[in-house]
Coordinates of C-alpha atoms and ligand atoms in Angstrom, one line a residue:
X1 CA 183.8 223.0 52.7
X2 CA 180.6 224.1 52.5
X3 CA 178.1 223.8 49.6
X4 CA 175.9 226.7 48.5
X5 CA 172.6 225.4 47.1
X6 CA 171.8 227.0 44.4
X7 CA 168.0 227.3 44.1
X8 CA 168.0 230.0 41.0
X9 CA 170.1 227.5 38.9
X10 CA 167.7 224.5 40.2
X11 CA 164.8 226.6 39.7
X12 CA 166.1 227.7 35.9
X13 CA 167.1 223.8 35.2
X14 CA 163.4 222.9 36.2
X15 CA 161.6 225.8 34.5
X16 CA 163.3 224.9 30.8
X17 CA 162.2 221.3 31.3
X18 CA 158.6 221.9 32.3
X19 CA 158.5 224.9 28.9
X20 CA 159.4 221.0 27.0
X21 CA 156.7 219.6 28.7
X22 CA 154.3 222.3 28.1
X23 CA 155.1 222.2 24.4
X24 CA 154.6 218.5 24.6
X25 CA 151.3 218.4 26.4
X26 CA 150.0 220.8 24.0
X27 CA 151.0 219.2 20.8
X28 CA 149.6 215.7 21.9
X29 CA 146.7 216.8 23.4
X30 CA 145.6 220.4 23.0
X31 CA 146.1 221.3 26.3
X32 CA 147.7 224.6 27.9
X33 CA 148.4 224.8 31.4
X34 CA 146.3 228.0 32.7
X35 CA 147.3 229.5 36.3
X36 CA 145.2 232.7 37.1
X37 CA 146.6 234.7 40.2
X38 CA 144.3 237.0 42.4
X39 CA 145.9 240.1 44.1
X40 CA 143.7 242.3 45.8
X41 CA 145.1 245.9 47.0
X42 CA 148.5 247.5 46.6
X43 CA 151.2 245.7 48.7
X44 CA 154.5 246.2 47.5
X45 CA 155.9 243.2 48.0
X46 CA 152.8 241.1 46.8
X47 CA 152.9 243.1 43.7
X48 CA 156.5 242.0 43.2
X49 CA 156.1 238.3 43.7
X50 CA 152.6 238.4 41.5
X51 CA 154.9 239.9 39.0
X52 CA 157.2 237.4 38.9
X53 CA 155.0 234.8 39.0
X54 CA 153.7 235.9 35.5
X55 CA 156.6 236.4 34.0
X56 CA 157.7 232.7 34.8
X57 CA 154.3 231.6 34.0
X58 CA 154.6 233.0 30.4
X59 CA 158.2 231.9 29.6
X60 CA 157.5 228.4 30.3
X61 CA 154.7 228.4 28.0
X62 CA 151.5 228.8 30.5
X63 CA 148.0 230.4 30.0
X64 CA 148.6 233.0 32.8
X65 CA 146.0 236.0 33.8
X66 CA 146.4 238.1 36.7
X67 CA 143.2 239.8 38.2
X68 CA 144.3 242.9 39.9
X69 CA 141.5 244.1 42.2
X70 CA 141.0 247.2 44.8
X71 CA 141.6 247.0 48.5
X72 CA 137.9 247.9 48.4
X73 CA 136.8 244.7 46.8
X74 CA 133.7 243.0 49.2
X75 CA 134.2 239.3 50.6
X76 CA 131.3 238.6 48.1
X77 CA 132.5 240.0 45.1
X78 CA 135.9 238.2 45.7
X79 CA 134.1 234.9 46.4
X80 CA 132.1 235.2 43.0
X81 CA 135.1 235.6 41.4
X82 CA 136.8 232.8 42.8
X83 CA 133.9 230.5 41.9
X84 CA 133.8 231.4 38.2
X85 CA 137.3 230.3 37.8
X86 CA 136.7 227.4 39.5
X87 CA 134.4 226.6 36.5
X88 CA 136.6 227.9 33.9
X89 CA 138.2 224.8 32.1
X90 CA 140.9 226.7 30.8
X91 CA 142.5 227.3 34.4
X92 CA 144.1 224.5 36.0
X93 CA 145.6 226.5 39.1
X94 CA 144.1 229.5 41.2
X95 CA 146.5 231.4 43.5
X96 CA 144.9 233.9 45.5
X97 CA 148.0 236.1 46.6
X98 CA 148.4 236.6 50.6
X99 CA 147.7 238.9 52.7
X100 CA 144.4 239.8 52.0
X101 CA 142.7 243.2 52.8
X102 CA 141.6 243.0 56.8
X103 CA 137.9 243.1 56.0
X104 CA 138.2 239.8 53.7
X105 CA 137.9 236.5 55.9
X106 CA 141.0 234.7 54.3
X107 CA 139.8 231.3 55.4
X108 CA 136.6 231.5 53.6
X109 CA 138.4 232.8 50.6
X110 CA 140.6 229.7 50.7
X111 CA 138.3 227.4 50.9
X112 CA 136.5 228.7 48.1
X113 CA 138.9 227.4 46.0
X114 CA 138.4 224.2 44.1
X115 CA 140.9 221.7 46.0
X116 CA 141.5 220.7 42.3
X117 CA 142.9 224.0 41.2
X118 CA 144.8 224.9 44.6
X119 CA 147.8 225.3 43.6
X120 CA 149.1 226.6 46.8
X121 CA 148.0 223.4 48.8
X122 CA 146.5 225.7 51.2
X123 CA 142.8 224.4 51.4
X124 CA 141.9 222.1 54.4
X125 CA 141.4 219.3 52.1
X126 CA 144.8 219.4 50.6
X127 CA 146.4 220.0 54.0
X128 CA 144.6 216.9 55.2
X129 CA 145.9 215.3 52.6
X130 CA 149.4 216.1 53.0
X131 CA 149.3 215.2 56.9
X132 CA 148.0 211.8 55.9
X133 CA 150.6 211.1 53.4
X134 CA 148.7 211.3 50.6
X135 CA 149.4 215.3 49.2
X136 CA 148.5 216.0 46.0
X137 CA 149.0 219.7 46.0
X138 CA 151.7 220.6 48.1
X139 CA 152.5 224.1 49.5
X140 CA 154.9 225.6 47.2
X141 CA 157.8 226.4 49.3
X142 CA 158.3 223.2 51.5
X143 CA 157.6 221.2 48.3
X144 CA 160.8 223.3 46.4
X145 CA 162.7 222.8 49.7
X146 CA 162.1 218.9 49.0
X147 CA 163.4 219.1 45.4
X148 CA 166.8 220.9 46.7
X149 CA 167.4 218.0 49.1
X150 CA 166.9 215.7 46.1
X151 CA 169.1 217.6 43.6
X152 CA 172.0 217.8 46.0
X153 CA 171.6 214.0 47.5
X154 CA 171.1 215.3 50.8
X155 CA 169.8 212.3 52.6
X156 CA 166.8 212.9 54.9
X157 CA 166.6 209.1 56.8
X158 CA 167.2 209.4 60.3
X159 CA 168.2 212.8 60.8
X160 CA 167.1 215.3 63.3
X161 CA 165.9 218.0 61.4
X162 CA 164.6 221.3 63.1
X163 CA 161.9 223.3 61.5
X164 CA 161.9 226.6 63.1
X165 CA 158.4 228.4 62.3
X166 CA 154.9 226.8 62.4
X167 CA 153.0 228.6 59.7
X168 CA 150.5 226.9 57.5
X169 CA 152.3 228.1 54.4
X170 CA 155.7 227.1 55.5
X171 CA 156.7 225.3 58.9
X172 CA 153.8 222.6 59.3
X173 CA 153.9 221.4 55.7
X174 CA 157.9 221.6 55.8
X175 CA 157.6 219.3 58.8
X176 CA 155.5 216.7 57.2
X177 CA 157.3 216.7 54.0
X178 CA 160.4 215.7 55.9
X179 CA 158.5 213.4 58.3
X180 CA 157.4 211.3 54.8
X181 CA 161.3 211.0 54.0
X182 CA 162.0 209.6 57.4
X183 CA 163.5 212.3 59.1
X184 CA 162.8 212.8 62.9
X185 CA 161.1 216.1 63.1
X186 CA 160.7 218.7 65.5
X187 CA 158.9 222.1 65.3
X188 CA 160.2 225.1 67.0
X189 CA 158.4 228.5 67.3
X190 CA 158.5 231.9 69.3
X191 CA 157.4 230.2 72.5
X192 CA 160.1 227.1 72.3
X193 CA 162.4 227.3 75.0
X194 CA 165.9 226.9 74.9
X195 CA 166.1 227.1 71.2
X196 CA 169.6 227.7 70.7
X197 CA 170.5 224.4 72.7
X198 CA 167.7 222.7 70.4
X199 CA 168.8 224.3 67.3
X200 CA 172.6 223.0 68.1
X201 CA 171.0 219.0 67.8
X202 CA 169.8 219.5 64.4
X203 CA 171.1 217.9 61.3
X204 CA 168.8 219.7 59.1
X205 CA 167.8 223.1 60.2
X206 CA 165.1 224.8 58.2
X207 CA 164.4 228.4 59.1
X208 CA 161.2 230.4 58.6
X209 CA 161.0 232.9 61.2
X210 CA 160.9 236.3 59.5
X211 CA 163.3 238.1 61.5
X212 CA 166.7 239.1 59.6
X213 CA 169.9 237.3 60.8
X214 CA 168.6 235.6 63.7
X215 CA 170.3 232.3 63.4
X216 CA 174.0 233.1 63.9
X217 CA 176.6 230.2 64.1
X218 CA 175.8 229.7 67.7
X219 CA 172.7 227.9 66.7
X220 CA 174.1 225.6 64.3
X221 CA 175.7 222.2 64.6
X222 CA 178.7 221.8 62.6
X223 CA 178.1 219.7 59.2
X224 CA 174.4 220.8 59.3
X225 CA 172.3 221.4 56.7
X226 CA 171.1 225.2 56.8
X227 CA 168.1 226.2 54.9
X228 CA 167.0 229.9 54.9
X229 CA 163.3 231.0 54.2
X230 CA 163.7 234.5 55.6
X231 CA 163.0 237.3 53.4
X232 CA 163.7 240.0 55.3
X233 CA 164.8 244.1 54.5
X234 CA 167.6 245.2 56.5
X235 CA 167.8 249.0 57.2
X236 CA 169.5 250.0 53.6
X237 CA 166.3 248.2 52.0
X238 CA 168.8 245.1 51.2
X239 CA 167.0 241.3 50.9
X240 CA 168.3 239.4 53.9
X241 CA 167.5 235.9 55.1
X242 CA 166.6 234.6 58.4
X243 CA 170.3 233.1 58.9
X244 CA 173.5 235.1 59.1
X245 CA 175.2 233.7 55.7
X246 CA 178.6 234.4 56.2
X247 CA 179.4 232.8 59.6
X248 CA 177.3 229.8 59.3
X249 CA 178.7 229.1 56.2
X250 CA 181.9 228.4 58.0
X251 CA 180.5 225.6 59.7
X252 CA 177.3 224.3 57.5
X253 CA 177.7 221.3 55.0
X254 CA 175.2 222.8 53.0
X255 CA 173.1 226.1 53.0
X256 CA 171.1 228.1 51.0
X257 CA 171.4 232.1 49.8
X258 CA 169.1 234.7 50.0
X259 CA 168.3 235.7 47.6
X260 CA 168.8 233.0 45.2
X261 CA 167.8 230.2 47.5
X262 CA 164.5 229.0 48.4
X263 CA 162.4 231.8 46.6
X264 CA 163.1 231.0 43.3
X265 CA 162.1 227.4 44.0
X266 CA 158.6 228.5 45.3
X267 CA 157.8 229.8 41.7
X268 CA 158.7 226.8 40.2
X269 CA 156.9 224.4 42.3
X270 CA 153.4 226.4 41.6
X271 CA 154.3 226.1 38.1
X272 CA 155.1 222.3 38.6
X273 CA 151.8 222.0 40.6
X274 CA 149.8 223.6 37.8
X275 CA 151.3 221.6 34.8
X276 CA 150.1 218.5 37.2
X277 CA 146.8 219.5 37.5
X278 CA 146.6 220.4 33.8
X279 CA 148.0 216.5 33.0
X280 CA 144.9 215.1 35.2
X281 CA 142.6 216.7 32.7
X282 CA 143.7 213.8 30.6
X283 CA 140.8 211.4 30.3
Ligands
GUN301 N1 152.0 235.6 50.1 C1 153.3 235.0 50.6 N2 153.7 233.8 50.1 C2 152.5 233.3 49.5 C3 152.6 231.9 48.6 O1 153.2 231.1 49.1 N3 151.0 231.9 48.2 C4 150.2 233.0 48.3 N4 149.2 232.7 47.9 N5 150.4 234.0 48.9 C5 151.7 234.4 49.4

């Protein structure tokens, strides 16, 4: 029998816990974790993500600010803004929502965020710390997936893990976190040969391709743990994952649904890391 990994339930549990910790931090040290989210332009998906982040931050008792900027903002003005939040002691986390408009150099903006406040874990310093096994800030989606493995007592030691997707946001950091837990890790991508055969050898399959329902049961080893990071829209505008849930659920041991799987955990880890950043301000 397959177990559905309930990301929504775990996220709610962790955020309720976090709200208590935030209250204690305020009472004991008079510190309120602060998160600022910077959104440039009108991308509809980004607007939804940012609204959800704000709602969750407020519900957990954080100081939350969303800066909405026009598509036409210059790189210089955006850099100046980011730097002003680096110096604002009431904010412990800064997130610049991606993607940014084309005229802005994304790398330059991400590099301008102080690594101590980089709650996305995208700054090269934080990426380097992650790859050397000393992560402080981890990219939130892979960090959330690791929490799921913990919650469901899924052992990674010696397991064959395949990560499909090599982005800086998900694939690469996911591989490193799995490696930290002693899995044997392979990263596959759009140029990988014989993906199907490779996928069939995986005990742990993390799918972050961005192509709706691409992973059918023919890619999955019976008894595998399947984590679906995909967020795609089908022809009717319905949110679907990269994995064909119904048929893969017939053979997997654990599987995450979309929606209600990985997504809610990403926000949870964002809040956790902002809280941890605030905690580091004590003494
Ligand atoms: N856009 C899509 N996912 C993310 C994310 O995790 N962080 C940021 N900053 N932007 C995103």
